[in-house]
Tab-separated table of C-alpha atoms and ligand atoms in Angstrom:
chain	number	residue	atom	x	y	z
A	17	MET	CA	18.828	-4.340	13.457
A	18	PRO	CA	18.980	-6.045	10.059
A	19	ALA	CA	18.995	-4.270	6.735
A	20	ILE	CA	15.637	-3.612	5.057
A	21	ALA	CA	15.071	-3.183	1.319
A	22	ILE	CA	12.344	-1.221	-0.426
A	23	ILE	CA	11.797	-2.338	-3.995
A	24	GLY	CA	9.347	-1.505	-6.787
A	25	ALA	CA	7.099	-4.446	-7.657
A	26	GLN	CA	5.929	-3.261	-11.100
A	27	TRP	CA	7.481	-0.958	-13.766
A	28	GLY	CA	8.480	1.898	-11.451
A	29	ASP	CA	6.776	4.942	-9.956
A	30	GLU	CA	4.911	2.840	-7.405
A	31	GLY	CA	5.547	5.399	-4.649
A	32	LYS	CA	8.907	4.166	-3.317
A	33	GLY	CA	9.899	7.724	-2.369
A	34	LYS	CA	6.846	8.187	-0.169
A	35	ALA	CA	7.395	4.786	1.476
A	36	THR	CA	11.049	5.631	2.217
A	37	ASP	CA	9.976	8.930	3.698
A	38	LEU	CA	7.359	7.147	5.786
A	39	LEU	CA	10.007	4.844	7.283
A	40	GLY	CA	12.775	7.455	7.346
A	41	THR	CA	12.304	8.489	10.948
A	42	SER	CA	12.849	4.860	12.102
A	43	VAL	CA	16.094	4.284	10.187
A	44	ASP	CA	19.675	5.530	10.497
A	45	TYR	CA	20.854	5.133	6.895
A	46	VAL	CA	19.013	5.258	3.547
A	47	VAL	CA	21.004	3.830	0.646
A	48	LYS	CA	20.432	4.175	-3.087
A	49	PHE	CA	21.952	1.026	-4.544
A	50	ASN	CA	21.127	1.057	-8.278
A	51	GLY	CA	20.324	3.329	-11.186
A	52	GLY	CA	21.000	7.036	-11.326
A	53	ASN	CA	19.072	10.131	-12.303
A	54	ASN	CA	16.709	8.063	-14.448
A	55	ALA	CA	14.707	7.692	-11.210
A	56	GLY	CA	12.166	10.241	-10.064
A	57	HIS	CA	10.738	10.113	-6.578
A	58	THR	CA	8.146	12.644	-5.459
A	59	VAL	CA	7.928	13.120	-1.728
A	60	VAL	CA	5.203	15.281	-0.200
A	61	ILE	CA	5.853	16.448	3.338
A	62	THR	CA	3.128	17.970	5.509
A	63	GLN	CA	4.401	20.900	7.594
A	64	PRO	CA	3.303	21.521	11.193
A	65	ASP	CA	0.948	24.285	9.916
A	66	GLY	CA	-0.788	21.776	7.610
A	67	SER	CA	0.698	23.104	4.360
A	68	THR	CA	2.554	20.670	2.092
A	69	GLU	CA	6.071	20.804	0.597
A	70	LYS	CA	6.800	18.791	-2.538
A	71	TYR	CA	10.291	17.463	-3.379
A	72	ALA	CA	11.333	15.690	-6.591
A	73	LEU	CA	14.476	13.582	-6.117
A	74	HIS	CA	16.382	11.849	-8.896
A	75	LEU	CA	19.878	10.896	-7.862
A	76	LEU	CA	19.722	11.348	-4.118
A	77	PRO	CA	18.059	8.766	-1.887
A	78	SER	CA	14.727	10.008	-0.499
A	79	GLY	CA	16.101	9.595	3.044
A	80	ILE	CA	18.043	12.845	2.552
A	81	LEU	CA	14.832	14.609	3.546
A	82	THR	CA	14.702	12.941	6.973
A	83	PRO	CA	16.590	14.892	9.625
A	84	GLY	CA	19.184	12.721	11.387
A	85	CYS	CA	19.242	10.019	8.696
A	86	THR	CA	22.474	9.483	6.728
A	87	PRO	CA	21.926	9.215	2.952
A	88	VAL	CA	24.314	6.985	1.015
A	89	ILE	CA	24.949	6.553	-2.709
A	90	GLY	CA	26.174	2.972	-3.022
A	91	ASN	CA	28.651	1.315	-5.384
A	92	GLY	CA	25.834	0.083	-7.660
A	93	VAL	CA	24.763	3.604	-8.635
A	94	VAL	CA	25.828	5.571	-11.715
A	95	VAL	CA	26.427	9.205	-10.792
A	96	ASP	CA	25.931	12.244	-12.999
A	97	LEU	CA	28.083	14.718	-11.095
A	98	ALA	CA	26.435	17.886	-12.434
A	99	VAL	CA	23.016	16.533	-11.445
A	100	LEU	CA	24.326	15.523	-8.021
A	101	PHE	CA	25.493	19.036	-7.181
A	102	GLU	CA	22.416	20.661	-8.744
A	103	GLU	CA	20.190	18.509	-6.545
A	104	LEU	CA	22.258	19.146	-3.437
A	105	GLU	CA	22.218	22.913	-4.018
A	106	ALA	CA	18.468	22.952	-4.638
A	107	LEU	CA	17.849	21.080	-1.373
A	108	GLU	CA	20.237	23.293	0.592
A	109	ALA	CA	18.431	26.350	-0.740
A	110	ARG	CA	15.241	24.908	0.775
A	111	GLY	CA	16.912	24.412	4.144
A	112	VAL	CA	17.592	20.645	3.910
A	113	ASP	CA	20.784	19.533	5.682
A	114	VAL	CA	22.734	17.533	3.072
A	115	SER	CA	26.047	17.433	4.940
A	116	ARG	CA	25.844	13.747	5.895
A	117	LEU	CA	25.720	12.412	2.310
A	118	ARG	CA	28.275	9.656	1.666
A	119	ILE	CA	29.200	8.339	-1.782
A	120	SER	CA	30.908	5.081	-2.683
A	121	ALA	CA	34.405	5.359	-4.164
A	122	ASN	CA	33.396	2.487	-6.464
A	123	ALA	CA	30.264	4.083	-7.961
A	124	HIS	CA	30.621	4.821	-11.674
A	125	VAL	CA	30.255	8.285	-13.135
A	126	ILE	CA	28.219	9.236	-16.189
A	127	ALA	CA	30.386	11.097	-18.694
A	128	ASP	CA	29.060	13.311	-21.459
A	129	TYR	CA	29.903	10.824	-24.238
A	130	ASN	CA	27.545	8.303	-22.625
A	131	ARG	CA	24.677	10.796	-22.405
A	132	THR	CA	25.193	11.460	-26.111
A	133	LEU	CA	25.376	7.745	-26.927
A	134	ASP	CA	22.158	7.010	-25.003
A	135	LYS	CA	20.255	9.575	-27.052
A	136	VAL	CA	21.729	8.752	-30.470
A	137	THR	CA	21.289	5.009	-29.961
A	138	GLU	CA	17.599	5.536	-29.227
A	139	ARG	CA	17.224	7.661	-32.349
A	140	PHE	CA	19.055	5.025	-34.378
A	141	LEU	CA	16.746	2.263	-33.076
A	142	GLY	CA	13.641	4.177	-34.267
A	143	SER	CA	10.552	2.020	-33.743
A	144	ARG	CA	12.683	-0.538	-31.855
A	145	ARG	CA	13.747	2.040	-29.222
A	146	ILE	CA	13.542	1.306	-25.488
A	147	GLY	CA	12.185	4.733	-24.573
A	148	THR	CA	15.062	5.457	-22.169
A	149	THR	CA	15.273	8.586	-20.068
A	150	GLY	CA	18.272	9.690	-22.149
A	151	ARG	CA	20.444	10.197	-19.079
A	152	GLY	CA	23.330	7.939	-20.198
A	153	ILE	CA	22.382	5.102	-17.837
A	154	GLY	CA	22.624	2.156	-20.269
A	155	PRO	CA	25.987	3.099	-21.858
A	156	THR	CA	27.525	3.789	-18.420
A	157	TYR	CA	26.512	0.361	-17.059
A	158	ALA	CA	27.699	-1.210	-20.323
A	159	ASP	CA	31.123	0.390	-19.750
A	160	LYS	CA	31.139	-0.954	-16.190
A	161	MET	CA	30.545	-4.490	-17.447
A	162	ASN	CA	33.057	-3.935	-20.249
A	163	ARG	CA	35.602	-2.832	-17.621
A	164	ILE	CA	36.164	0.524	-19.276
A	165	GLY	CA	34.090	2.643	-16.884
A	166	ILE	CA	35.230	5.680	-14.899
A	167	ARG	CA	34.695	5.441	-11.134
A	168	VAL	CA	34.349	8.111	-8.474
A	169	GLN	CA	37.787	7.226	-7.062
A	170	ASP	CA	39.421	7.870	-10.453
A	171	LEU	CA	38.622	11.575	-10.075
A	172	PHE	CA	41.223	11.898	-7.327
A	173	ASP	CA	44.176	10.882	-9.491
A	174	GLU	CA	44.425	13.055	-12.582
A	175	LYS	CA	47.048	10.858	-14.242
A	176	ILE	CA	44.984	7.697	-13.939
A	177	LEU	CA	41.805	9.528	-14.921
A	178	THR	CA	43.483	10.882	-18.076
A	179	GLN	CA	44.772	7.408	-18.999
A	180	LYS	CA	41.329	5.877	-18.538
A	181	VAL	CA	39.601	8.620	-20.526
A	182	GLU	CA	42.161	8.286	-23.340
A	183	SER	CA	41.584	4.590	-23.489
A	184	VAL	CA	37.790	4.704	-23.433
A	185	LEU	CA	37.615	7.514	-25.997
A	186	GLU	CA	39.616	5.472	-28.496
A	187	LEU	CA	36.588	3.199	-28.652
A	188	LYS	CA	33.784	5.709	-28.026
A	189	ASN	CA	35.001	8.130	-30.686
A	190	GLN	CA	34.984	5.392	-33.306
A	191	ILE	CA	31.350	4.735	-32.446
A	192	LEU	CA	30.372	8.392	-32.186
A	193	THR	CA	31.975	9.461	-35.460
A	194	LYS	CA	31.749	6.364	-37.669
A	195	ILE	CA	28.383	4.917	-36.686
A	196	TYR	CA	26.421	7.930	-35.506
A	197	ASN	CA	28.139	10.693	-37.464
A	198	ARG	CA	28.639	12.790	-34.313
A	199	ARG	CA	31.566	14.924	-33.212
A	200	ALA	CA	34.371	13.133	-31.342
A	201	ALA	CA	34.765	13.866	-27.625
A	202	THR	CA	38.163	15.229	-26.578
A	203	VAL	CA	40.236	13.854	-23.715
A	204	GLU	CA	40.880	17.380	-22.372
A	205	ALA	CA	37.217	18.413	-22.262
A	206	THR	CA	36.152	15.104	-20.706
A	207	VAL	CA	38.822	15.168	-18.014
A	208	GLU	CA	38.025	18.816	-17.283
A	209	GLU	CA	34.293	18.074	-17.007
A	210	LEU	CA	34.942	15.306	-14.493
A	211	LEU	CA	37.655	17.054	-12.489
A	212	ALA	CA	35.474	20.135	-12.052
A	213	PHE	CA	33.642	18.326	-9.255
A	214	ALA	CA	36.524	16.466	-7.612
A	215	ASP	CA	37.260	18.854	-4.753
A	216	ARG	CA	33.633	19.152	-3.698
A	217	LEU	CA	33.178	15.422	-3.978
A	218	ARG	CA	36.243	14.336	-1.996
A	219	PRO	CA	34.905	14.782	1.559
A	220	MET	CA	31.770	12.753	0.756
A	221	VAL	CA	33.575	9.728	-0.666
A	222	CYS	CA	34.352	6.655	1.409
A	223	ASP	CA	34.097	2.857	1.564
A	224	THR	CA	30.317	2.846	1.941
A	225	GLY	CA	30.189	-0.971	2.267
A	226	LEU	CA	32.368	-0.723	5.367
A	227	LEU	CA	30.352	2.227	6.706
A	228	LEU	CA	27.068	0.334	6.350
A	229	ASN	CA	28.279	-2.981	7.753
A	230	GLU	CA	29.748	-1.204	10.782
A	231	ALA	CA	26.431	0.576	11.303
A	232	LEU	CA	24.640	-2.794	11.213
A	233	ASP	CA	27.198	-4.199	13.691
A	234	ARG	CA	26.279	-1.362	16.065
A	235	GLY	CA	22.615	-2.338	15.792
A	236	GLU	CA	21.605	0.572	13.557
A	237	THR	CA	18.965	0.268	10.849
A	238	VAL	CA	19.838	0.517	7.164
A	239	LEU	CA	17.153	1.004	4.529
A	240	LEU	CA	18.072	0.142	0.941
A	241	GLU	CA	15.930	2.121	-1.492
A	242	ALA	CA	15.597	0.816	-5.055
A	243	GLY	CA	15.310	2.970	-8.103
A	244	GLN	CA	13.192	1.505	-10.947
A	245	ALA	CA	11.506	-1.818	-10.250
A	246	THR	CA	11.324	-5.593	-10.665
A	247	LEU	CA	9.949	-5.549	-14.222
A	248	LEU	CA	12.652	-3.039	-15.232
A	249	ASP	CA	15.473	-5.128	-13.703
A	250	VAL	CA	18.075	-6.129	-16.304
A	251	ASP	CA	17.846	-9.830	-15.303
A	252	HIS	CA	14.289	-10.259	-14.090
A	253	GLY	CA	12.425	-7.600	-16.068
A	254	THR	CA	10.803	-7.499	-19.487
A	255	TYR	CA	14.149	-7.563	-21.316
A	256	PRO	CA	15.142	-5.736	-23.508
A	257	PHE	CA	12.582	-3.143	-22.359
A	258	VAL	CA	14.295	-2.670	-19.027
A	259	THR	CA	16.852	-0.399	-17.405
A	260	SER	CA	20.475	-1.543	-17.166
A	261	SER	CA	20.793	-2.170	-13.419
A	262	SER	CA	19.697	-4.700	-10.791
A	263	ALA	CA	16.630	-3.139	-9.200
A	264	THR	CA	15.606	-6.214	-7.203
A	265	ALA	CA	16.508	-7.361	-3.670
A	266	GLY	CA	19.624	-9.163	-4.940
A	267	GLY	CA	20.787	-5.856	-6.406
A	268	ALA	CA	20.327	-4.248	-2.997
A	269	CYS	CA	23.177	-6.461	-1.744
A	270	THR	CA	25.560	-6.203	-4.697
A	271	GLY	CA	24.857	-2.487	-5.060
A	272	SER	CA	25.617	-1.673	-1.427
A	273	GLY	CA	28.099	-4.254	-0.142
A	274	ILE	CA	25.643	-5.559	2.447
A	275	PRO	CA	25.612	-9.373	2.436
A	276	PRO	CA	22.308	-11.202	1.728
A	277	ARG	CA	22.225	-12.739	5.227
A	278	ARG	CA	21.804	-9.280	6.738
A	279	LEU	CA	18.747	-8.469	4.620
A	280	GLU	CA	15.807	-9.726	6.633
A	281	GLN	CA	12.940	-7.651	5.366
A	282	VAL	CA	11.946	-6.757	1.814
A	283	ILE	CA	9.150	-4.264	1.377
A	284	GLY	CA	7.553	-4.367	-2.068
A	285	ILE	CA	5.848	-1.182	-3.214
A	286	VAL	CA	2.924	-1.939	-5.509
A	287	LYS	CA	0.368	0.441	-6.986
A	288	ALA	CA	-3.336	-0.457	-6.756
A	289	TYR	CA	-3.255	-0.334	-10.579
A	290	THR	CA	-0.302	-0.463	-12.997
A	291	THR	CA	1.722	2.125	-14.904
A	292	ARG	CA	4.683	2.039	-17.231
A	293	VAL	CA	6.812	4.736	-18.924
A	294	GLY	CA	8.695	3.983	-22.135
A	295	GLU	CA	8.248	1.083	-24.525
A	296	GLY	CA	7.664	-2.621	-23.902
A	297	PRO	CA	4.913	-5.151	-23.188
A	298	PHE	CA	2.187	-4.321	-20.650
A	299	PRO	CA	-0.687	-6.858	-20.630
A	300	THR	CA	-3.263	-4.853	-18.626
A	301	GLU	CA	-2.634	-1.553	-20.446
A	302	LEU	CA	-5.797	0.417	-21.195
A	303	HIS	CA	-6.120	2.396	-24.417
A	304	ASP	CA	-9.589	3.722	-23.640
A	305	ASP	CA	-11.327	6.242	-21.342
A	306	ALA	CA	-10.588	4.064	-18.296
A	307	GLY	CA	-6.834	4.468	-18.919
A	308	GLU	CA	-7.245	8.213	-19.388
A	309	HIS	CA	-9.256	8.309	-16.141
A	310	LEU	CA	-6.446	6.591	-14.179
A	311	ARG	CA	-3.839	8.908	-15.719
A	312	LYS	CA	-5.867	11.999	-14.821
A	313	VAL	CA	-6.958	11.022	-11.319
A	314	GLY	CA	-3.560	9.461	-10.473
A	315	ALA	CA	-1.613	12.398	-12.040
A	316	GLU	CA	0.403	9.809	-13.961
A	317	TYR	CA	3.074	11.913	-15.633
A	318	GLY	CA	6.778	11.071	-15.209
A	319	THR	CA	8.727	12.913	-12.483
A	320	THR	CA	11.908	12.714	-14.571
A	321	THR	CA	10.822	13.229	-18.180
A	322	GLY	CA	7.245	14.508	-17.807
A	323	ARG	CA	6.064	11.793	-20.209
A	324	PRO	CA	2.454	10.570	-19.733
A	325	ARG	CA	2.600	7.163	-18.035
A	326	ARG	CA	0.803	4.262	-19.712
A	327	CYS	CA	-1.945	3.056	-17.338
A	328	GLY	CA	-3.736	-0.242	-16.733
A	329	TRP	CA	-5.395	-2.394	-14.085
A	330	TYR	CA	-3.685	-4.235	-11.234
A	331	ASP	CA	-1.821	-7.315	-12.402
A	332	ALA	CA	-1.572	-10.015	-9.722
A	333	VAL	CA	0.638	-12.233	-11.922
A	334	ILE	CA	3.294	-9.522	-11.840
A	335	ALA	CA	2.850	-8.936	-8.107
A	336	ARG	CA	3.314	-12.674	-7.412
A	337	TYR	CA	6.400	-12.679	-9.602
A	338	ALA	CA	7.840	-9.661	-7.738
A	339	ALA	CA	7.050	-11.323	-4.393
A	340	ARG	CA	9.006	-14.388	-5.492
A	341	VAL	CA	11.995	-12.722	-7.145
A	342	ASN	CA	12.540	-10.346	-4.226
A	343	GLY	CA	11.344	-12.448	-1.297
A	344	VAL	CA	8.843	-9.716	-0.433
A	345	THR	CA	7.877	-9.867	3.250
A	346	ASP	CA	5.421	-6.939	3.159
A	347	PHE	CA	3.657	-5.054	0.408
A	348	VAL	CA	2.731	-1.397	0.606
A	349	LEU	CA	-0.281	-0.969	-1.701
A	350	THR	CA	-0.218	2.631	-2.955
A	351	LYS	CA	-2.708	5.007	-4.573
A	352	LEU	CA	-5.834	3.122	-3.545
A	353	ASP	CA	-7.575	6.526	-3.421
A	354	VAL	CA	-7.212	6.756	-7.220
A	355	LEU	CA	-9.616	3.801	-7.638
A	356	THR	CA	-12.433	5.533	-5.732
A	357	GLY	CA	-15.578	6.089	-7.792
A	358	LEU	CA	-15.434	3.059	-10.092
A	359	GLU	CA	-18.465	0.777	-10.431
A	360	GLN	CA	-16.215	-2.284	-10.631
A	361	VAL	CA	-12.454	-2.662	-10.293
A	362	PRO	CA	-10.902	-5.242	-12.633
A	363	VAL	CA	-7.887	-7.205	-11.360
A	364	CYS	CA	-5.830	-9.445	-13.659
A	365	VAL	CA	-5.459	-12.890	-12.060
A	366	ALA	CA	-3.825	-14.815	-14.928
A	367	TYR	CA	-3.062	-14.544	-18.657
A	368	ASP	CA	-4.486	-16.251	-21.676
A	369	VAL	CA	-1.803	-16.935	-24.273
A	370	GLY	CA	-3.204	-18.494	-27.433
A	371	GLY	CA	-5.892	-20.347	-25.452
A	372	VAL	CA	-3.543	-21.545	-22.689
A	373	ARG	CA	-3.970	-20.174	-19.156
A	374	HIS	CA	-0.778	-18.874	-17.464
A	375	ASP	CA	-0.936	-18.301	-13.714
A	376	GLU	CA	2.749	-17.308	-13.641
A	377	MET	CA	4.845	-15.090	-15.912
A	378	PRO	CA	5.305	-16.857	-19.259
A	379	VAL	CA	8.859	-18.096	-19.796
A	380	ASN	CA	8.975	-16.799	-23.347
A	381	GLN	CA	9.135	-13.110	-24.192
A	382	SER	CA	6.782	-13.507	-27.181
A	383	ASP	CA	4.158	-15.164	-24.974
A	384	PHE	CA	4.307	-12.210	-22.590
A	385	HIS	CA	3.867	-9.831	-25.542
A	386	HIS	CA	0.722	-11.747	-26.526
A	387	ALA	CA	-0.648	-12.272	-23.001
A	388	VAL	CA	-4.331	-11.356	-22.695
A	389	PRO	CA	-5.410	-10.596	-19.115
A	390	ILE	CA	-8.014	-12.773	-17.428
A	391	TYR	CA	-9.906	-10.416	-15.124
A	392	GLU	CA	-11.806	-10.768	-11.894
A	393	TYR	CA	-14.186	-7.879	-11.238
A	394	LEU	CA	-14.345	-6.548	-7.683
A	395	PRO	CA	-17.098	-4.172	-6.517
A	396	GLY	CA	-16.060	-0.506	-6.273
A	397	TRP	CA	-16.659	2.220	-3.669
A	398	TRP	CA	-17.586	5.892	-3.826
A	399	GLU	CA	-16.650	7.237	-0.399
A	400	ASP	CA	-13.640	9.586	-0.076
A	401	ILE	CA	-10.965	7.394	1.541
A	402	SER	CA	-8.159	9.970	1.788
A	403	GLY	CA	-8.757	10.475	5.531
A	404	ALA	CA	-8.662	6.738	6.385
A	405	ARG	CA	-5.853	5.689	8.758
A	406	THR	CA	-7.003	2.196	9.788
A	407	LEU	CA	-8.653	-0.644	7.872
A	408	ALA	CA	-11.890	0.004	9.758
A	409	ASP	CA	-11.992	3.578	8.360
A	410	LEU	CA	-12.269	2.171	4.820
A	411	PRO	CA	-15.601	1.283	3.152
A	412	PRO	CA	-16.275	-2.502	3.084
A	413	ASN	CA	-15.617	-2.787	-0.670
A	414	ALA	CA	-12.210	-1.084	-0.344
A	415	GLN	CA	-11.345	-3.469	2.488
A	416	ALA	CA	-12.467	-6.384	0.325
A	417	TYR	CA	-10.291	-5.106	-2.549
A	418	ILE	CA	-7.232	-5.049	-0.280
A	419	LYS	CA	-7.982	-8.539	1.018
A	420	ALA	CA	-8.542	-9.983	-2.462
A	421	VAL	CA	-5.384	-8.398	-3.842
A	422	GLU	CA	-3.402	-9.644	-0.834
A	423	GLU	CA	-4.562	-13.220	-1.391
A	424	MET	CA	-3.507	-13.080	-5.048
A	425	SER	CA	-0.170	-11.336	-4.624
A	426	GLY	CA	2.027	-13.608	-2.536
A	427	ALA	CA	2.737	-11.488	0.572
A	428	ARG	CA	0.795	-9.617	3.224
A	429	ILE	CA	-0.225	-5.995	2.649
A	430	SER	CA	1.066	-4.014	5.619
A	431	ALA	CA	0.169	-0.469	4.614
A	432	VAL	CA	-2.086	1.211	2.067
A	433	GLY	CA	-1.570	4.645	0.512
A	434	VAL	CA	-4.638	6.866	0.307
A	435	GLY	CA	-2.947	10.122	-0.718
A	436	PRO	CA	0.469	11.576	-1.635
A	437	SER	CA	1.537	12.815	1.806
A	438	ARG	CA	3.222	10.661	4.456
A	439	ASP	CA	0.260	10.711	6.852
A	440	ALA	CA	-2.208	9.637	4.135
A	441	THR	CA	-1.503	5.991	4.924
A	442	VAL	CA	-3.607	3.151	6.330
A	443	ALA	CA	-1.407	1.180	8.739
A	444	ILE	CA	-2.181	-2.556	8.959
A	445	HIS	CA	0.994	-4.244	10.274
A	446	ASP	CA	4.125	-2.610	11.720
A	447	LEU	CA	6.647	-2.168	8.906
A	448	ILE	CA	9.760	-1.877	11.086
B	8	LIG	P1	8.659	6.305	-7.101
B	8	LIG	O1	9.478	6.515	-8.309
B	8	LIG	O2	8.340	4.868	-6.858
B	8	LIG	O3	9.224	6.974	-5.875
B	8	LIG	O4	7.241	6.984	-7.375
B	8	LIG	P2	6.995	8.451	-8.026
B	8	LIG	O5	7.269	9.487	-7.002
B	8	LIG	O6	7.657	8.561	-9.346
B	8	LIG	O7	5.433	8.361	-8.360
B	8	LIG	C1	4.480	8.164	-7.381
B	8	LIG	C2	3.530	9.385	-7.342
B	8	LIG	O8	2.382	9.039	-6.592
B	8	LIG	C3	4.133	10.590	-6.640
B	8	LIG	O9	3.636	11.757	-7.275
B	8	LIG	C4	3.612	10.485	-5.210
B	8	LIG	O10	3.489	11.756	-4.564
B	8	LIG	C5	2.256	9.888	-5.444
B	8	LIG	N1	1.757	8.986	-4.390
B	8	LIG	C6	2.451	8.071	-3.642
B	8	LIG	N2	1.601	7.364	-2.870
B	8	LIG	C7	0.353	7.834	-3.139
B	8	LIG	C8	-0.961	7.471	-2.677
B	8	LIG	O11	-1.151	6.560	-1.867
B	8	LIG	N3	-2.012	8.175	-3.219
B	8	LIG	C9	-1.849	9.167	-4.138
B	8	LIG	N4	-2.935	9.787	-4.612
B	8	LIG	N5	-0.622	9.521	-4.586
B	8	LIG	C10	0.449	8.865	-4.102
B	9	LIG	P1	11.633	5.231	-10.578
B	9	LIG	O1	12.793	5.003	-9.658
B	9	LIG	C1	9.708	4.327	-14.397
B	9	LIG	C2	12.341	3.221	-17.729
B	9	LIG	C3	12.445	4.176	-18.899
B	9	LIG	C4	12.691	3.162	-20.025
B	9	LIG	C5	13.577	2.118	-19.359
B	9	LIG	C6	15.070	2.311	-19.633
B	9	LIG	O2	11.121	6.630	-10.556
B	9	LIG	O3	10.580	4.200	-10.408
B	9	LIG	P2	16.881	4.055	-18.748
B	9	LIG	O4	16.958	5.551	-18.891
B	9	LIG	O5	16.855	3.590	-17.329
B	9	LIG	O6	17.901	3.335	-19.567
B	9	LIG	O7	15.448	3.649	-19.395
B	9	LIG	O8	13.331	2.230	-17.958
B	9	LIG	N1	12.637	3.832	-16.408
B	9	LIG	C7	11.700	4.095	-15.485
B	9	LIG	N2	10.351	3.990	-15.512
B	9	LIG	N3	10.305	4.730	-13.259
B	9	LIG	C8	11.652	4.823	-13.184
B	9	LIG	O9	12.309	5.093	-12.040
B	9	LIG	C9	12.418	4.539	-14.349
B	9	LIG	N4	13.741	4.543	-14.631
B	9	LIG	C10	13.864	4.084	-15.890
B	9	LIG	O10	11.260	4.899	-19.085
B	9	LIG	O11	11.492	2.533	-20.376
B	10	LIG	MG1	9.420	7.584	-10.082
């Protein structure tokens, strides 16, 4: 079997965790290939007795919840070791088998000085801040690119680790003390913080690229699960209001060591409306009661920071862009149930920028900031759709909404979410 990627098509929180869980039973490996504990995936699992169990995952791939599936943290991830073990312990306490987790020796680790720098930089930027999650993600990726990062494999050689920490702190302490007026970090405390986890980490660490390619050679299925999303990607997103990793299908390859030729399917997760956390442009954002309605009905509050998510209507320009950048083969349209009960459902089909119509993302950042949505208004529906499992179970106007959105968005819609749990899904085409 080829490798399959799941990517976010908007600004995150599209429901990637639920989609991974939905496919989990058909795959052998689930790989997180980018980001770190800035992600927040909520997975709701229905028990045999009908009750539901809710899990919030940040650093671990959602596939850890699927019995028999091997979860992998790839080389493209930045790992906060304390968070890793906290998450593992919390899952173990709930009876989840976490023993198969494998972690790339080349993944970078988030040290305390980078968590501090993330927060103080945001404070320093004031009104120009990005609205980061404050988890040290940006500074850790910057160190990786600067070739001064600390990797998982460095934790197994104290001498090398100490040398690397000494060298990086020469620079970091200048910044911390002279620019931000903070206390300097000490080599001893930093090394101690990182070494504290080394023994527990050792058995999980391997060449995950080799592991995954051998699995593919044996005909096993590998699912690559993105954190963040296309519009938060450092290259393809709304820079500088983005995260610092490659969250798109290309990143799935570089962040895992799986070559592009092996990636045959790319599943784009797209919400039936749009949300965004943090700062940055958002053409269809609603500042009125309609936005509040979406936030309330969709429970749009961040899994990681608890921040209210900014809400707006579906944006087909963005969906088309995500389809193109990622080579999306199938979309999963999530949270359609949240749109129930609206007289009309607006969908953005293009932008007006200073009187000029843009059917594709404007090239220039300022144009995107000034983009005014051009809406098409689709008729709404009132029926409860949470029990629908096939297209025919949906009211005609909901079916028409799916069809219209599919035609505008550049790839077929193969499944539709009608509720948070795995079974609350309308299946249209086989996903695997
Ligand atoms: P992720 O970061 O892409 O994994 O998404 P999050 O978990 O941060 O946010 C998606 C939220 O929507 C979670 O609370 C999910 O339980 C929930 N969710 C996912 N799909 C659906 C759906 O089809 N309908 C409803 N009502 N909720 C959904
Ligand atoms: P999932 O995987 C939504 C946003 C932050 C901020 C910007 C940069 O749950 O979809 P960072 O801490 O990464 O440097 O912050 O990116 N952001 C997310 N927004 N969902 C996420 O992850 C996000 N991860 C980062 O709010 O605007
Ligand atoms: Mg999320």
